[in-house]
Short mmCIF file of C-alpha atoms and ligand atoms in Angstrom, two decimals:
data_model
loop_
_atom_site.label_atom_id
_atom_site.label_comp_id
_atom_site.label_asym_id
_atom_site.label_seq_id
_atom_site.Cartn_x
_atom_site.Cartn_y
_atom_site.Cartn_z
CA UNK A 1 -45.97 -16.73 -10.13
CA UNK A 2 -46.61 -15.79 -13.76
CA UNK A 3 -47.04 -19.45 -14.70
CA UNK A 4 -49.20 -19.79 -11.55
CA UNK A 5 -51.51 -17.10 -12.94
CA UNK A 6 -52.04 -19.10 -16.12
CA UNK A 7 -52.63 -22.23 -14.03
CA UNK A 8 -55.42 -20.43 -12.11
CA UNK A 9 -57.07 -19.54 -15.38
CA UNK A 10 -57.00 -23.21 -16.40
CA UNK A 11 -58.43 -24.17 -13.00
CA UNK A 12 -61.38 -21.79 -13.52
CA UNK A 13 -61.97 -23.15 -17.03
CA UNK A 14 -61.67 -26.77 -15.82
CA UNK A 15 -64.21 -26.17 -13.05
CA UNK A 16 -66.58 -24.60 -15.56
CA UNK A 17 -66.24 -27.51 -18.01
CA UNK A 18 -66.01 -30.48 -15.64
CA UNK A 19 -68.73 -29.61 -13.13
CA UNK A 20 -72.35 -28.54 -13.28
CA UNK A 21 -71.53 -25.33 -11.39
CA UNK A 22 -72.27 -22.93 -14.25
CA UNK A 23 -75.69 -24.57 -14.73
CA UNK A 24 -76.75 -24.95 -11.10
CA UNK A 25 -75.30 -21.77 -9.61
CA UNK A 26 -74.70 -19.47 -12.58
CA UNK A 27 -74.55 -16.26 -10.52
CA UNK A 28 -72.10 -17.59 -7.97
CA UNK A 29 -69.87 -19.23 -10.59
CA UNK A 30 -70.04 -16.17 -12.87
CA UNK A 31 -69.02 -13.95 -9.95
CA UNK A 32 -66.10 -16.20 -8.93
CA UNK A 33 -64.90 -16.74 -12.53
CA UNK A 34 -65.15 -12.98 -13.26
CA UNK A 35 -63.29 -12.07 -10.05
CA UNK A 36 -60.54 -14.60 -10.83
CA UNK A 37 -60.13 -13.28 -14.37
CA UNK A 38 -59.80 -9.72 -13.00
CA UNK A 39 -57.28 -10.85 -10.36
CA UNK A 40 -55.21 -12.84 -12.87
CA UNK A 41 -55.25 -9.94 -15.37
CA UNK A 42 -54.12 -7.58 -12.60
CA UNK A 43 -51.21 -9.91 -11.71
CA UNK A 44 -50.10 -10.27 -15.32
CA UNK A 45 -50.34 -6.52 -15.95
CA UNK A 46 -48.25 -5.86 -12.85
CA UNK A 47 -45.60 -8.27 -14.08
CA UNK A 48 -45.65 -6.61 -17.48
CA UNK A 49 -44.99 -3.28 -15.78
CA UNK A 50 -42.18 -4.80 -13.67
CA UNK A 51 -39.38 -2.87 -15.36
CA UNK A 52 -41.03 0.55 -15.40
CA UNK A 53 -43.28 0.28 -12.32
CA UNK A 54 -40.76 -1.33 -9.99
CA UNK A 55 -37.96 0.97 -11.06
CA UNK A 56 -40.03 4.12 -10.44
CA UNK A 57 -41.89 3.25 -7.23
CA UNK A 58 -40.82 -0.13 -5.88
CA UNK A 59 -42.89 0.08 -2.69
CA UNK A 60 -46.13 0.89 -4.53
CA UNK A 61 -45.46 -1.88 -7.05
CA UNK A 62 -44.79 -4.37 -4.27
CA UNK A 63 -47.96 -3.40 -2.40
CA UNK A 64 -50.08 -3.79 -5.55
CA UNK A 65 -48.53 -7.15 -6.40
CA UNK A 66 -49.17 -8.48 -2.90
CA UNK A 67 -52.77 -7.28 -3.08
CA UNK A 68 -53.23 -9.00 -6.48
CA UNK A 69 -51.64 -12.20 -5.18
CA UNK A 70 -53.71 -12.28 -1.99
CA UNK A 71 -56.92 -11.55 -3.90
CA UNK A 72 -56.65 -15.07 -5.40
CA UNK A 73 -56.99 -17.02 -2.12
CA UNK A 74 -59.63 -14.52 -0.98
CA UNK A 75 -61.85 -15.34 -3.97
CA UNK A 76 -60.94 -19.03 -4.08
CA UNK A 77 -61.18 -19.53 -0.31
CA UNK A 78 -64.73 -18.16 -0.40
CA UNK A 79 -65.51 -20.34 -3.44
CA UNK A 80 -64.22 -23.49 -1.75
CA UNK A 81 -66.15 -22.84 1.45
CA UNK A 82 -69.35 -22.09 -0.51
CA UNK A 83 -68.85 -25.28 -2.56
CA UNK A 84 -68.50 -27.49 0.52
CA UNK A 85 -71.70 -25.89 1.79
CA UNK A 86 -73.63 -26.15 -1.48
CA UNK A 87 -72.41 -29.53 -2.72
CA UNK A 88 -71.72 -31.24 0.63
CA UNK A 89 -70.07 -34.54 -0.36
CA UNK A 90 -70.65 -34.54 -4.10
CA UNK A 91 -67.96 -34.96 -6.77
CA UNK A 92 -67.93 -31.23 -7.63
CA UNK A 93 -67.03 -30.44 -4.04
CA UNK A 94 -64.17 -32.95 -4.05
CA UNK A 95 -62.83 -31.52 -7.34
CA UNK A 96 -62.82 -27.95 -6.03
CA UNK A 97 -61.11 -29.05 -2.80
CA UNK A 98 -58.44 -30.97 -4.80
CA UNK A 99 -57.81 -27.96 -7.06
CA UNK A 100 -57.53 -25.71 -4.01
CA UNK A 101 -55.01 -28.09 -2.40
CA UNK A 102 -52.93 -27.93 -5.60
CA UNK A 103 -52.93 -24.11 -5.49
CA UNK A 104 -51.99 -24.14 -1.83
CA UNK A 105 -49.14 -26.62 -2.27
CA UNK A 106 -47.77 -24.75 -5.31
CA UNK A 107 -47.74 -21.51 -3.35
CA UNK A 108 -45.33 -22.86 -0.72
CA UNK A 109 -42.37 -22.83 -3.09
CA UNK A 110 -43.45 -19.84 -5.18
CA UNK A 111 -43.53 -17.54 -2.15
CA UNK A 112 -40.43 -18.84 -0.33
CA UNK A 113 -38.76 -15.40 -0.22
CA UNK A 114 -41.79 -13.81 1.49
CA UNK A 115 -42.96 -15.85 4.47
CA UNK A 116 -45.69 -13.35 5.49
CA UNK A 117 -47.17 -13.47 2.00
CA UNK A 118 -47.12 -17.25 2.07
CA UNK A 119 -48.80 -17.42 5.50
CA UNK A 120 -51.50 -14.94 4.54
CA UNK A 121 -52.09 -16.81 1.29
CA UNK A 122 -52.66 -20.13 3.08
CA UNK A 123 -54.80 -18.66 5.83
CA UNK A 124 -57.04 -16.75 3.41
CA UNK A 125 -57.40 -19.87 1.26
CA UNK A 126 -58.29 -22.33 4.02
CA UNK A 127 -59.87 -20.42 6.93
CA UNK A 128 -63.34 -20.06 5.35
CA UNK A 129 -63.50 -23.82 4.58
CA UNK A 130 -62.28 -24.75 8.06
CA UNK A 131 -64.84 -22.42 9.71
CA UNK A 132 -67.80 -23.46 7.52
CA UNK A 133 -67.06 -27.18 8.02
CA UNK A 134 -66.24 -26.86 11.72
CA UNK A 135 -69.63 -25.19 12.21
CA UNK A 136 -71.27 -28.21 10.57
CA UNK A 137 -72.41 -26.20 7.53
CA UNK A 138 -70.21 -27.98 4.96
CA UNK A 139 -69.09 -31.47 3.96
CA UNK A 140 -68.43 -32.57 7.50
CA UNK A 141 -66.09 -32.25 10.48
CA UNK A 142 -63.58 -34.64 8.88
CA UNK A 143 -62.95 -32.11 6.12
CA UNK A 144 -62.45 -29.35 8.72
CA UNK A 145 -59.90 -31.57 10.52
CA UNK A 146 -58.10 -32.55 7.32
CA UNK A 147 -58.01 -28.94 6.12
CA UNK A 148 -56.55 -27.91 9.49
CA UNK A 149 -53.83 -30.57 9.25
CA UNK A 150 -53.01 -29.76 5.63
CA UNK A 151 -52.84 -26.02 6.35
CA UNK A 152 -50.59 -26.65 9.36
CA UNK A 153 -48.29 -28.80 7.23
CA UNK A 154 -48.18 -26.17 4.47
CA UNK A 155 -47.38 -23.41 6.95
CA UNK A 156 -44.52 -25.49 8.41
CA UNK A 157 -43.23 -26.37 4.92
CA UNK A 158 -43.43 -22.72 3.83
CA UNK A 159 -41.39 -21.69 6.87
CA UNK A 160 -38.72 -24.30 6.02
CA UNK A 161 -38.61 -23.22 2.37
CA UNK A 162 -38.31 -19.63 3.41
CA UNK A 163 -35.47 -20.41 5.86
CA UNK A 164 -33.59 -22.40 3.22
CA UNK A 165 -34.12 -19.67 0.67
CA UNK A 166 -32.74 -16.91 2.92
CA UNK A 167 -29.91 -19.11 4.09
CA UNK A 168 -28.83 -19.68 0.48
CA UNK A 169 -29.23 -15.98 -0.31
CA UNK A 170 -26.99 -15.11 2.65
CA UNK A 171 -24.42 -17.72 1.59
CA UNK A 172 -24.44 -16.34 -1.94
CA UNK A 173 -24.03 -12.79 -0.66
CA UNK A 174 -21.19 -13.84 1.64
CA UNK A 175 -19.45 -15.66 -1.19
CA UNK A 176 -19.88 -12.70 -3.53
CA UNK A 177 -18.43 -10.39 -0.83
CA UNK A 178 -15.50 -12.72 -0.20
CA UNK A 179 -14.83 -13.07 -3.94
CA UNK A 180 -14.84 -9.29 -4.33
CA UNK A 181 -12.47 -8.94 -1.37
CA UNK A 182 -10.16 -11.62 -2.75
CA UNK A 183 -10.16 -9.99 -6.17
CA UNK A 184 -9.32 -6.66 -4.61
CA UNK A 185 -6.47 -8.18 -2.54
CA UNK A 186 -5.20 -10.00 -5.61
CA UNK A 187 -5.24 -6.77 -7.59
CA UNK A 188 -3.37 -4.87 -4.87
CA UNK A 189 -0.80 -7.69 -4.71
CA UNK A 190 -0.39 -7.69 -8.51
CA UNK A 191 -0.02 -3.91 -8.61
CA UNK A 192 2.53 -3.99 -5.82
CA UNK A 193 4.43 -6.80 -7.55
CA UNK A 194 4.36 -4.98 -10.90
CA UNK A 195 5.76 -1.76 -9.39
CA UNK A 196 8.40 -3.43 -7.25
CA UNK A 197 9.67 -5.76 -10.00
CA UNK A 198 9.82 -2.85 -12.41
CA UNK A 199 11.95 -0.75 -10.02
CA UNK A 200 14.16 -3.66 -8.98
CA UNK A 201 14.75 -4.57 -12.62
CA UNK A 202 15.91 -1.05 -13.43
CA UNK A 203 18.27 -0.96 -10.44
CA UNK A 204 19.62 -4.38 -11.32
CA UNK A 205 20.25 -3.26 -14.88
CA UNK A 206 22.57 -0.52 -13.52
CA UNK A 207 24.35 -3.03 -11.25
CA UNK A 208 24.93 -5.32 -14.26
CA UNK A 209 26.28 -2.40 -16.25
CA UNK A 210 28.70 -1.41 -13.47
CA UNK A 211 29.79 -5.06 -13.12
CA UNK A 212 30.77 -5.33 -16.77
CA UNK A 213 32.56 -1.95 -16.65
CA UNK A 214 34.45 -3.10 -13.53
CA UNK A 215 35.43 -6.35 -15.23
CA UNK A 216 36.82 -4.56 -18.25
CA UNK A 217 38.70 -1.97 -16.17
CA UNK A 218 40.64 -4.41 -14.02
CA UNK A 219 43.36 -6.92 -14.76
CA UNK A 220 43.06 -8.58 -11.37
CA UNK A 221 41.94 -12.19 -12.12
CA UNK A 222 40.16 -12.54 -8.73
CA UNK A 223 38.09 -9.38 -9.30
CA UNK A 224 37.35 -10.50 -12.90
CA UNK A 225 36.14 -13.87 -11.68
CA UNK A 226 33.98 -12.22 -9.02
CA UNK A 227 32.62 -9.94 -11.75
CA UNK A 228 31.67 -12.99 -13.82
CA UNK A 229 29.82 -14.55 -10.88
CA UNK A 230 28.05 -11.28 -10.13
CA UNK A 231 26.98 -10.96 -13.75
CA UNK A 232 25.72 -14.54 -13.86
CA UNK A 233 23.71 -14.16 -10.66
CA UNK A 234 22.48 -10.72 -11.71
CA UNK A 235 21.31 -12.06 -15.08
CA UNK A 236 19.41 -14.87 -13.38
CA UNK A 237 17.83 -12.36 -10.97
CA UNK A 238 16.82 -10.14 -13.88
CA UNK A 239 15.18 -13.05 -15.68
CA UNK A 240 13.29 -13.89 -12.50
CA UNK A 241 12.15 -10.28 -12.11
CA UNK A 242 11.09 -10.21 -15.77
CA UNK A 243 8.94 -13.30 -15.19
CA UNK A 244 7.44 -11.90 -11.98
CA UNK A 245 6.71 -8.60 -13.72
CA UNK A 246 4.92 -10.43 -16.58
CA UNK A 247 3.02 -12.51 -14.09
CA UNK A 248 1.79 -9.43 -12.21
CA UNK A 249 0.71 -7.77 -15.45
CA UNK A 250 -1.04 -10.94 -16.60
CA UNK A 251 -2.88 -11.03 -13.25
CA UNK A 252 -3.92 -7.41 -13.68
CA UNK A 253 -4.94 -8.16 -17.27
CA UNK A 254 -2.66 -5.26 -18.15
CA UNK A 255 -0.43 -7.06 -20.60
CA UNK A 256 -0.86 -5.13 -23.84
CA UNK A 257 -0.96 -7.33 -26.94
CA UNK A 258 -1.16 -6.33 -30.55
CA UNK A 259 -1.81 -8.75 -33.37
CA UNK A 260 0.25 -8.21 -36.51
CA UNK A 261 1.25 -10.41 -39.42
CA UNK A 262 4.42 -12.30 -38.49
CA UNK A 263 6.50 -15.03 -40.11
CA UNK A 264 6.65 -17.88 -37.64
CA UNK A 265 9.59 -19.61 -39.34
CA UNK A 266 11.72 -16.45 -39.15
CA UNK A 267 10.85 -16.02 -35.46
CA UNK A 268 11.78 -19.63 -34.66
CA UNK A 269 15.11 -19.21 -36.53
CA UNK A 270 15.85 -16.08 -34.51
CA UNK A 271 15.04 -17.70 -31.17
CA UNK A 272 17.13 -20.76 -32.07
CA UNK A 273 20.05 -18.48 -32.95
CA UNK A 274 19.71 -16.74 -29.56
CA UNK A 275 19.78 -20.11 -27.80
CA UNK A 276 22.92 -21.30 -29.64
CA UNK A 277 25.22 -20.38 -26.79
CA UNK A 278 23.49 -22.30 -23.97
CA UNK A 279 22.91 -25.22 -26.36
CA UNK A 280 26.61 -25.26 -27.25
CA UNK A 281 27.56 -25.49 -23.58
CA UNK A 282 25.64 -28.76 -23.28
CA UNK A 283 26.63 -29.96 -26.77
CA UNK A 284 22.96 -29.98 -27.69
CA UNK A 285 22.11 -29.99 -31.36
CA UNK A 286 19.32 -27.56 -32.37
CA UNK A 287 17.36 -28.15 -35.58
CA UNK A 288 14.36 -26.70 -37.34
CA UNK A 289 11.99 -28.72 -39.47
CA UNK A 290 9.57 -26.62 -41.44
CA UNK A 291 8.07 -27.51 -44.83
CA UNK A 292 7.82 -23.82 -45.80
CA UNK A 293 10.29 -20.95 -45.51
CA UNK A 294 7.46 -18.64 -44.66
CA UNK A 295 4.49 -19.34 -42.41
CA UNK A 296 2.50 -16.24 -41.64
CA UNK A 297 0.00 -15.76 -38.85
CA UNK A 298 -1.52 -12.92 -36.85
CA UNK A 299 0.12 -12.73 -33.42
CA UNK A 300 1.96 -10.47 -30.98
CA UNK A 301 5.56 -10.86 -32.09
CA UNK A 302 7.17 -10.08 -28.73
CA UNK A 303 4.96 -12.52 -26.84
CA UNK A 304 5.30 -15.22 -29.52
CA UNK A 305 9.09 -14.94 -29.21
CA UNK A 306 8.73 -15.23 -25.43
CA UNK A 307 6.60 -18.40 -25.78
CA UNK A 308 9.14 -20.03 -28.08
CA UNK A 309 12.15 -18.88 -26.05
CA UNK A 310 10.62 -20.38 -22.87
CA UNK A 311 9.92 -23.73 -24.51
CA UNK A 312 13.24 -23.97 -26.37
CA UNK A 313 15.33 -22.90 -23.38
CA UNK A 314 13.53 -25.53 -21.24
CA UNK A 315 14.20 -28.16 -23.92
CA UNK A 316 17.91 -27.27 -23.67
CA UNK A 317 17.96 -26.97 -19.86
CA UNK A 318 16.26 -30.29 -19.21
CA UNK A 319 18.23 -32.19 -21.85
CA UNK A 320 21.28 -34.45 -21.56
CA UNK A 321 24.78 -33.70 -22.87
CA UNK A 322 24.97 -34.47 -26.58
CA UNK A 323 21.16 -34.49 -26.96
CA UNK A 324 19.01 -32.68 -29.50
CA UNK A 325 16.11 -30.24 -29.74
CA UNK A 326 13.86 -30.14 -32.79
CA UNK A 327 11.35 -27.39 -33.55
CA UNK A 328 8.66 -28.28 -36.09
CA UNK A 329 6.14 -25.90 -37.64
CA UNK A 330 3.11 -26.74 -39.77
CA UNK A 331 -0.39 -25.61 -40.68
CA UNK A 332 -3.40 -27.64 -39.61
CA UNK A 333 -6.66 -26.22 -41.00
CA UNK A 334 -7.18 -22.80 -39.45
CA UNK A 335 -4.38 -23.35 -36.94
CA UNK A 336 -0.62 -23.00 -36.90
CA UNK A 337 1.19 -25.68 -34.91
CA UNK A 338 4.67 -25.41 -33.39
CA UNK A 339 6.22 -28.43 -31.70
CA UNK A 340 9.31 -28.26 -29.53
CA UNK A 341 10.68 -31.77 -29.02
CA UNK A 342 13.73 -32.70 -26.97
CA UNK A 343 15.70 -35.82 -26.15
CA UNK A 344 15.85 -34.84 -22.50
CA UNK A 345 14.92 -36.21 -19.11
CA UNK A 346 11.17 -36.18 -19.79
CA UNK A 347 8.38 -35.64 -17.26
CA UNK A 348 6.53 -38.27 -15.23
CA UNK A 349 2.85 -38.64 -16.29
CA UNK A 350 1.62 -37.51 -12.83
CA UNK A 351 3.53 -34.21 -13.25
CA UNK A 352 2.11 -33.35 -16.68
CA UNK A 353 -0.49 -30.93 -15.29
CA UNK A 354 1.59 -29.72 -12.39
CA UNK A 355 4.44 -28.31 -14.51
CA UNK A 356 2.04 -25.62 -15.82
CA UNK A 357 1.23 -24.41 -12.32
CA UNK A 358 2.91 -21.37 -10.79
CA UNK A 359 6.16 -21.98 -8.92
CA UNK A 360 5.90 -25.69 -9.56
CA UNK A 361 9.07 -27.60 -10.27
CA UNK A 362 9.35 -31.33 -10.71
CA UNK A 363 10.79 -33.03 -7.64
CA UNK A 364 14.50 -33.41 -7.93
CA UNK A 365 14.93 -30.83 -10.71
CA UNK A 366 18.67 -30.17 -10.60
CA UNK A 367 18.74 -27.25 -13.02
CA UNK A 368 18.25 -23.73 -11.68
CA UNK A 369 14.77 -22.36 -12.29
CA UNK A 370 11.82 -20.56 -10.74
CA UNK A 371 8.87 -22.67 -11.91
CA UNK A 372 7.29 -19.63 -13.58
CA UNK A 373 8.18 -20.12 -17.26
CA UNK A 374 5.55 -22.67 -18.30
CA UNK A 375 2.76 -20.98 -16.30
CA UNK A 376 3.48 -17.70 -18.09
CA UNK A 377 3.87 -19.47 -21.44
CA UNK A 378 0.47 -21.10 -21.09
CA UNK A 379 -1.18 -17.79 -20.19
CA UNK A 380 0.47 -16.10 -23.19
CA UNK A 381 -0.73 -18.90 -25.49
CA UNK A 382 -4.25 -18.57 -24.06
CA UNK A 383 -4.16 -14.80 -24.62
CA UNK A 384 -3.60 -15.72 -28.27
CA UNK A 385 -6.67 -17.99 -27.95
CA UNK A 386 -4.46 -21.01 -28.59
CA UNK A 387 -3.61 -24.11 -26.58
CA UNK A 388 -0.47 -25.68 -25.14
CA UNK A 389 -0.20 -29.47 -24.98
CA UNK A 390 2.44 -31.74 -23.52
CA UNK A 391 3.49 -35.28 -24.41
CA UNK A 392 6.39 -36.69 -22.50
CA UNK A 393 8.04 -39.92 -21.50
CA UNK A 394 10.46 -40.08 -18.60
CA UNK A 395 14.07 -40.62 -19.77
CA UNK A 396 13.02 -40.32 -23.42
CA UNK A 397 12.06 -36.68 -23.89
CA UNK A 398 9.17 -34.26 -24.21
CA UNK A 399 7.11 -32.56 -26.89
CA UNK A 400 5.44 -29.23 -26.12
CA UNK A 401 2.84 -28.44 -28.79
CA UNK A 402 1.48 -24.91 -29.29
CA UNK A 403 -1.64 -24.42 -31.41
CA UNK A 404 -2.49 -20.87 -32.45
CA UNK A 405 -5.34 -19.56 -34.60
CA UNK A 406 -3.81 -18.45 -37.89
CA UNK A 407 -6.10 -15.41 -38.06
CA UNK A 408 -4.96 -14.28 -34.59
CA UNK A 409 -6.94 -13.87 -31.38
CA UNK A 410 -10.52 -12.80 -32.15
CA UNK A 411 -10.41 -10.45 -29.14
CA UNK A 412 -7.67 -8.41 -30.85
CA UNK A 413 -9.27 -8.37 -34.30
CA UNK A 414 -9.67 -4.85 -35.66
P1 LIG B 1 11.65 -23.55 -14.51
O1 LIG B 1 12.23 -24.11 -15.75
O2 LIG B 1 12.08 -22.17 -14.22
O3 LIG B 1 11.76 -24.44 -13.34
P2 LIG B 1 9.12 -23.87 -15.88
O4 LIG B 1 7.77 -23.39 -15.50
O5 LIG B 1 9.65 -23.47 -17.20
O6 LIG B 1 10.08 -23.41 -14.71
O7 LIG B 1 9.11 -25.44 -15.80
C1 LIG B 1 8.49 -26.07 -14.69
C2 LIG B 1 9.09 -27.46 -14.50
O8 LIG B 1 8.72 -28.29 -15.60
C3 LIG B 1 10.59 -27.44 -14.52
O9 LIG B 1 11.13 -27.22 -13.22
C4 LIG B 1 10.96 -28.84 -15.01
O10 LIG B 1 10.97 -29.72 -13.94
C5 LIG B 1 9.76 -29.20 -15.90
N1 LIG B 1 10.08 -29.03 -17.36
C6 LIG B 1 9.80 -27.97 -18.13
N2 LIG B 1 10.19 -28.19 -19.41
C7 LIG B 1 10.73 -29.42 -19.44
C8 LIG B 1 11.32 -30.23 -20.46
N3 LIG B 1 11.41 -29.81 -21.73
N4 LIG B 1 11.73 -31.46 -20.12
C9 LIG B 1 11.62 -31.90 -18.85
N5 LIG B 1 11.09 -31.20 -17.83
C10 LIG B 1 10.66 -29.96 -18.12
#
């Protein structure tokens, strides 16, 4: 509507320059041009006062804006009717009628939200011309008929636009409501999951403690063996609860991260040392290839260890007896890159995206797992504003590549 106001001004100027109106009917043209300038100025001033005026007294502002908008067809409708009367079938008359049609057509989309405003606009613009020409005082009955048809079409089109507009508004509102509801349900679910996993983890910790005490207090081989099984299952359950707890906190955006200067090479060495035992069971050779002894970056140490532990333990789990796992670190521009390569079973190309999804496990995976590790790892890498890439060939092995900004996540910068 603001651009429409400027267009009206151009229309007034064009009529003044392109026709002999100002010369032949200076009073009438002066009156119309003056009235249009006042109306346009009023519209623009009202828009300028949108923030203050609308916020203070929205109803008054709305009433004034409607009045300013409807004043345009009032002035122009009179002008058009007078022109058809004064100029009959001359070129000036045709030009004014064409300009009026343009205004009318433009208004159908501009006023889609307000059907009453649109209707009143069209009726005020065209009724005088229809009446004058129907009474035989204008350019002819044909113009009255055409104006009637055109007005009818515009009224129908305006109604359709308005319907579509309100339908889309309702759809948007419904979607916004549903999104809010979903977010609230998701939050409740995450909170519930966070609390329950936290409590279960603590109880399980006590059970594991009692199990090891029991094992050390008894000489009975059957009880000792049962103790070992209980400990193994309990440890797996605790890992699962740890993952679910992290997942819930990630969903709630409640995972606290702090960026500090850490030595990546030292962290990799530590994680590799922790994974020595499971690697030994599968006779898997672990090696580190790093050009430097020290590679510093800004990151959350606990979460970085978790990222590496997830990737390295997967590389061991999904390997073959006697295989190898190599961890490589390097600097590339502003990024630090860690690659975890294995000589394992690999992943089919169609599963490359799927393995990062929650609870997704590749069909036929024989090793125990929950399908949570990679999803959490990717979220942790993204919290560091880094990326996680995968290259893999079935039966040959996989490379998981983590890229992290050396200066740490910008969101955590002090
Ligand atoms: P989990 O290992 O608990 O099943 P993850 O999210 O860590 O869950 O891994 C998802 C799936 O991706 C695994 O079930 C496995 O099929 C596949 N996968 C992950 N890492 C590797 C790897 N290094 N080599 C082959 N397959 C892997």
